Amino acid sequence: MPKRPKRITVKWKKLTTAWGWAYTDQHLVELDPRMDERTLLEVASHEVGHIVLPEVEEQKIDLLGKQIADVLWRIGFRREEA
């Protein structure tokens, strides 16, 4: 049976230079809470892509984030109110 992947930690932080940031060596994603819902899906998918596929170039990770976000949005995924 395949080993379970290491859990990716998500931290909310007001960022100044990007909506999100991935720290591949720490399995950590920082996301800016000021994003709208659709942007959040795209940025979160993009940053997770960096952690799961660290060897893949930025342009392909960008496409991956956009495609995953589009599918999730169309099937109804939205941010939960806390």
mmCIF file with all atom_site columns, C-alpha atoms in Angstrom:
data_model
loop_
_atom_site.group_PDB
_atom_site.id
_atom_site.type_symbol
_atom_site.label_atom_id
_atom_site.label_alt_id
_atom_site.label_comp_id
_atom_site.label_asym_id
_atom_site.label_entity_id
_atom_site.label_seq_id
_atom_site.pdbx_PDB_ins_code
_atom_site.Cartn_x
_atom_site.Cartn_y
_atom_site.Cartn_z
_atom_site.occupancy
_atom_site.B_iso_or_equiv
_atom_site.pdbx_formal_charge
_atom_site.auth_seq_id
_atom_site.auth_comp_id
_atom_site.auth_asym_id
_atom_site.auth_atom_id
_atom_site.pdbx_PDB_model_num
ATOM 1  C CA . MET A 1 1  ? 0.000   0.000  0.000   1.00 0.00 ? 1  MET A CA 1
ATOM 2  C CA . PRO A 1 2  ? 1.408   3.457  -0.920  1.00 0.00 ? 2  PRO A CA 1
ATOM 3  C CA . LYS A 1 3  ? 2.648   5.664  1.884   1.00 0.00 ? 3  LYS A CA 1
ATOM 4  C CA . ARG A 1 4  ? 0.278   8.461  2.857   1.00 0.00 ? 4  ARG A CA 1
ATOM 5  C CA . PRO A 1 5  ? 1.590   11.853 1.669   1.00 0.00 ? 5  PRO A CA 1
ATOM 6  C CA . LYS A 1 6  ? 2.771   14.375 4.225   1.00 0.00 ? 6  LYS A CA 1
ATOM 7  C CA . ARG A 1 7  ? 0.023   16.812 5.162   1.00 0.00 ? 7  ARG A CA 1
ATOM 8  C CA . ILE A 1 8  ? 0.377   20.330 3.754   1.00 0.00 ? 8  ILE A CA 1
ATOM 9  C CA . THR A 1 9  ? -0.037  23.048 6.376   1.00 0.00 ? 9  THR A CA 1
ATOM 10 C CA . VAL A 1 10 ? -2.030  26.136 5.374   1.00 0.00 ? 10 VAL A CA 1
ATOM 11 C CA . LYS A 1 11 ? -1.468  29.472 7.092   1.00 0.00 ? 11 LYS A CA 1
ATOM 12 C CA . TRP A 1 12 ? -3.489  32.618 6.523   1.00 0.00 ? 12 TRP A CA 1
ATOM 13 C CA . LYS A 1 13 ? -1.312  35.718 6.303   1.00 0.00 ? 13 LYS A CA 1
ATOM 14 C CA . LYS A 1 14 ? -1.697  39.153 4.762   1.00 0.00 ? 14 LYS A CA 1
ATOM 15 C CA . LEU A 1 15 ? 0.972   39.084 2.071   1.00 0.00 ? 15 LEU A CA 1
ATOM 16 C CA . THR A 1 16 ? 2.473   42.044 0.240   1.00 0.00 ? 16 THR A CA 1
ATOM 17 C CA . THR A 1 17 ? 3.992   40.617 -2.954  1.00 0.00 ? 17 THR A CA 1
ATOM 18 C CA . ALA A 1 18 ? 1.644   37.742 -3.914  1.00 0.00 ? 18 ALA A CA 1
ATOM 19 C CA . TRP A 1 19 ? -1.682  36.132 -3.020  1.00 0.00 ? 19 TRP A CA 1
ATOM 20 C CA . GLY A 1 20 ? 0.070   32.937 -1.965  1.00 0.00 ? 20 GLY A CA 1
ATOM 21 C CA . TRP A 1 21 ? 3.427   31.398 -1.269  1.00 0.00 ? 21 TRP A CA 1
ATOM 22 C CA . ALA A 1 22 ? 4.673   27.800 -1.101  1.00 0.00 ? 22 ALA A CA 1
ATOM 23 C CA . TYR A 1 23 ? 7.517   26.550 1.073   1.00 0.00 ? 23 TYR A CA 1
ATOM 24 C CA . THR A 1 24 ? 8.240   23.160 -0.463  1.00 0.00 ? 24 THR A CA 1
ATOM 25 C CA . ASP A 1 25 ? 10.770  22.048 2.148   1.00 0.00 ? 25 ASP A CA 1
ATOM 26 C CA . GLN A 1 26 ? 8.279   22.738 4.969   1.00 0.00 ? 26 GLN A CA 1
ATOM 27 C CA . HIS A 1 27 ? 5.111   21.484 3.211   1.00 0.00 ? 27 HIS A CA 1
ATOM 28 C CA . LEU A 1 28 ? 3.644   24.901 4.004   1.00 0.00 ? 28 LEU A CA 1
ATOM 29 C CA . VAL A 1 29 ? 1.360   27.174 2.001   1.00 0.00 ? 29 VAL A CA 1
ATOM 30 C CA . GLU A 1 30 ? 0.625   30.762 2.990   1.00 0.00 ? 30 GLU A CA 1
ATOM 31 C CA . LEU A 1 31 ? -2.558  32.311 1.603   1.00 0.00 ? 31 LEU A CA 1
ATOM 32 C CA . ASP A 1 32 ? -3.765  35.889 1.833   1.00 0.00 ? 32 ASP A CA 1
ATOM 33 C CA . PRO A 1 33 ? -7.269  35.930 3.381   1.00 0.00 ? 33 PRO A CA 1
ATOM 34 C CA . ARG A 1 34 ? -8.274  39.009 1.360   1.00 0.00 ? 34 ARG A CA 1
ATOM 35 C CA . MET A 1 35 ? -8.780  37.028 -1.879  1.00 0.00 ? 35 MET A CA 1
ATOM 36 C CA . ASP A 1 36 ? -12.188 36.473 -3.402  1.00 0.00 ? 36 ASP A CA 1
ATOM 37 C CA . GLU A 1 37 ? -13.420 32.866 -3.504  1.00 0.00 ? 37 GLU A CA 1
ATOM 38 C CA . ARG A 1 38 ? -12.504 32.065 -7.090  1.00 0.00 ? 38 ARG A CA 1
ATOM 39 C CA . THR A 1 39 ? -9.010  33.545 -6.781  1.00 0.00 ? 39 THR A CA 1
ATOM 40 C CA . LEU A 1 40 ? -8.546  31.543 -3.584  1.00 0.00 ? 40 LEU A CA 1
ATOM 41 C CA . LEU A 1 41 ? -9.274  28.286 -5.410  1.00 0.00 ? 41 LEU A CA 1
ATOM 42 C CA . GLU A 1 42 ? -6.763  29.140 -8.118  1.00 0.00 ? 42 GLU A CA 1
ATOM 43 C CA . VAL A 1 43 ? -3.998  30.344 -5.806  1.00 0.00 ? 43 VAL A CA 1
ATOM 44 C CA . ALA A 1 44 ? -4.401  27.462 -3.354  1.00 0.00 ? 44 ALA A CA 1
ATOM 45 C CA . SER A 1 45 ? -4.293  24.935 -6.207  1.00 0.00 ? 45 SER A CA 1
ATOM 46 C CA . HIS A 1 46 ? -1.245  26.668 -7.677  1.00 0.00 ? 46 HIS A CA 1
ATOM 47 C CA . GLU A 1 47 ? 0.698   26.696 -4.410  1.00 0.00 ? 47 GLU A CA 1
ATOM 48 C CA . VAL A 1 48 ? -0.137  23.071 -3.612  1.00 0.00 ? 48 VAL A CA 1
ATOM 49 C CA . GLY A 1 49 ? 1.108   22.234 -7.106  1.00 0.00 ? 49 GLY A CA 1
ATOM 50 C CA . HIS A 1 50 ? 4.491   23.697 -6.183  1.00 0.00 ? 50 HIS A CA 1
ATOM 51 C CA . ILE A 1 51 ? 4.701   21.454 -3.127  1.00 0.00 ? 51 ILE A CA 1
ATOM 52 C CA . VAL A 1 52 ? 3.529   18.254 -4.795  1.00 0.00 ? 52 VAL A CA 1
ATOM 53 C CA . LEU A 1 53 ? 5.510   18.818 -8.025  1.00 0.00 ? 53 LEU A CA 1
ATOM 54 C CA . PRO A 1 54 ? 8.512   20.963 -7.034  1.00 0.00 ? 54 PRO A CA 1
ATOM 55 C CA . GLU A 1 55 ? 10.434  20.099 -10.205 1.00 0.00 ? 55 GLU A CA 1
ATOM 56 C CA . VAL A 1 56 ? 7.714   21.403 -12.545 1.00 0.00 ? 56 VAL A CA 1
ATOM 57 C CA . GLU A 1 57 ? 8.211   24.818 -14.135 1.00 0.00 ? 57 GLU A CA 1
ATOM 58 C CA . GLU A 1 58 ? 6.121   27.847 -13.104 1.00 0.00 ? 58 GLU A CA 1
ATOM 59 C CA . GLN A 1 59 ? 4.167   28.070 -16.367 1.00 0.00 ? 59 GLN A CA 1
ATOM 60 C CA . LYS A 1 60 ? 2.864   24.515 -15.992 1.00 0.00 ? 60 LYS A CA 1
ATOM 61 C CA . ILE A 1 61 ? 2.045   24.980 -12.298 1.00 0.00 ? 61 ILE A CA 1
ATOM 62 C CA . ASP A 1 62 ? 0.119   28.122 -13.251 1.00 0.00 ? 62 ASP A CA 1
ATOM 63 C CA . LEU A 1 63 ? -1.916  26.159 -15.800 1.00 0.00 ? 63 LEU A CA 1
ATOM 64 C CA . LEU A 1 64 ? -2.516  23.391 -13.266 1.00 0.00 ? 64 LEU A CA 1
ATOM 65 C CA . GLY A 1 65 ? -3.831  25.885 -10.696 1.00 0.00 ? 65 GLY A CA 1
ATOM 66 C CA . LYS A 1 66 ? -6.160  27.520 -13.215 1.00 0.00 ? 66 LYS A CA 1
ATOM 67 C CA . GLN A 1 67 ? -7.553  24.197 -14.467 1.00 0.00 ? 67 GLN A CA 1
ATOM 68 C CA . ILE A 1 68 ? -8.139  22.733 -10.998 1.00 0.00 ? 68 ILE A CA 1
ATOM 69 C CA . ALA A 1 69 ? -9.776  25.967 -9.814  1.00 0.00 ? 69 ALA A CA 1
ATOM 70 C CA . ASP A 1 70 ? -12.053 26.069 -12.864 1.00 0.00 ? 70 ASP A CA 1
ATOM 71 C CA . VAL A 1 71 ? -13.273 22.511 -12.303 1.00 0.00 ? 71 VAL A CA 1
ATOM 72 C CA . LEU A 1 72 ? -13.765 22.998 -8.559  1.00 0.00 ? 72 LEU A CA 1
ATOM 73 C CA . TRP A 1 73 ? -15.662 26.249 -9.165  1.00 0.00 ? 73 TRP A CA 1
ATOM 74 C CA . ARG A 1 74 ? -17.961 24.658 -11.773 1.00 0.00 ? 74 ARG A CA 1
ATOM 75 C CA . ILE A 1 75 ? -18.847 21.765 -9.462  1.00 0.00 ? 75 ILE A CA 1
ATOM 76 C CA . GLY A 1 76 ? -19.747 24.162 -6.670  1.00 0.00 ? 76 GLY A CA 1
ATOM 77 C CA . PHE A 1 77 ? -16.824 24.372 -4.277  1.00 0.00 ? 77 PHE A CA 1
ATOM 78 C CA . ARG A 1 78 ? -16.958 27.592 -2.237  1.00 0.00 ? 78 ARG A CA 1
ATOM 79 C CA . ARG A 1 79 ? -15.336 28.924 0.916   1.00 0.00 ? 79 ARG A CA 1
ATOM 80 C CA . GLU A 1 80 ? -17.143 28.011 4.128   1.00 0.00 ? 80 GLU A CA 1
ATOM 81 C CA . GLU A 1 81 ? -18.038 30.816 6.482   1.00 0.00 ? 81 GLU A CA 1
ATOM 82 C CA . ALA A 1 82 ? -16.222 30.234 9.760   1.00 0.00 ? 82 ALA A CA 1
#
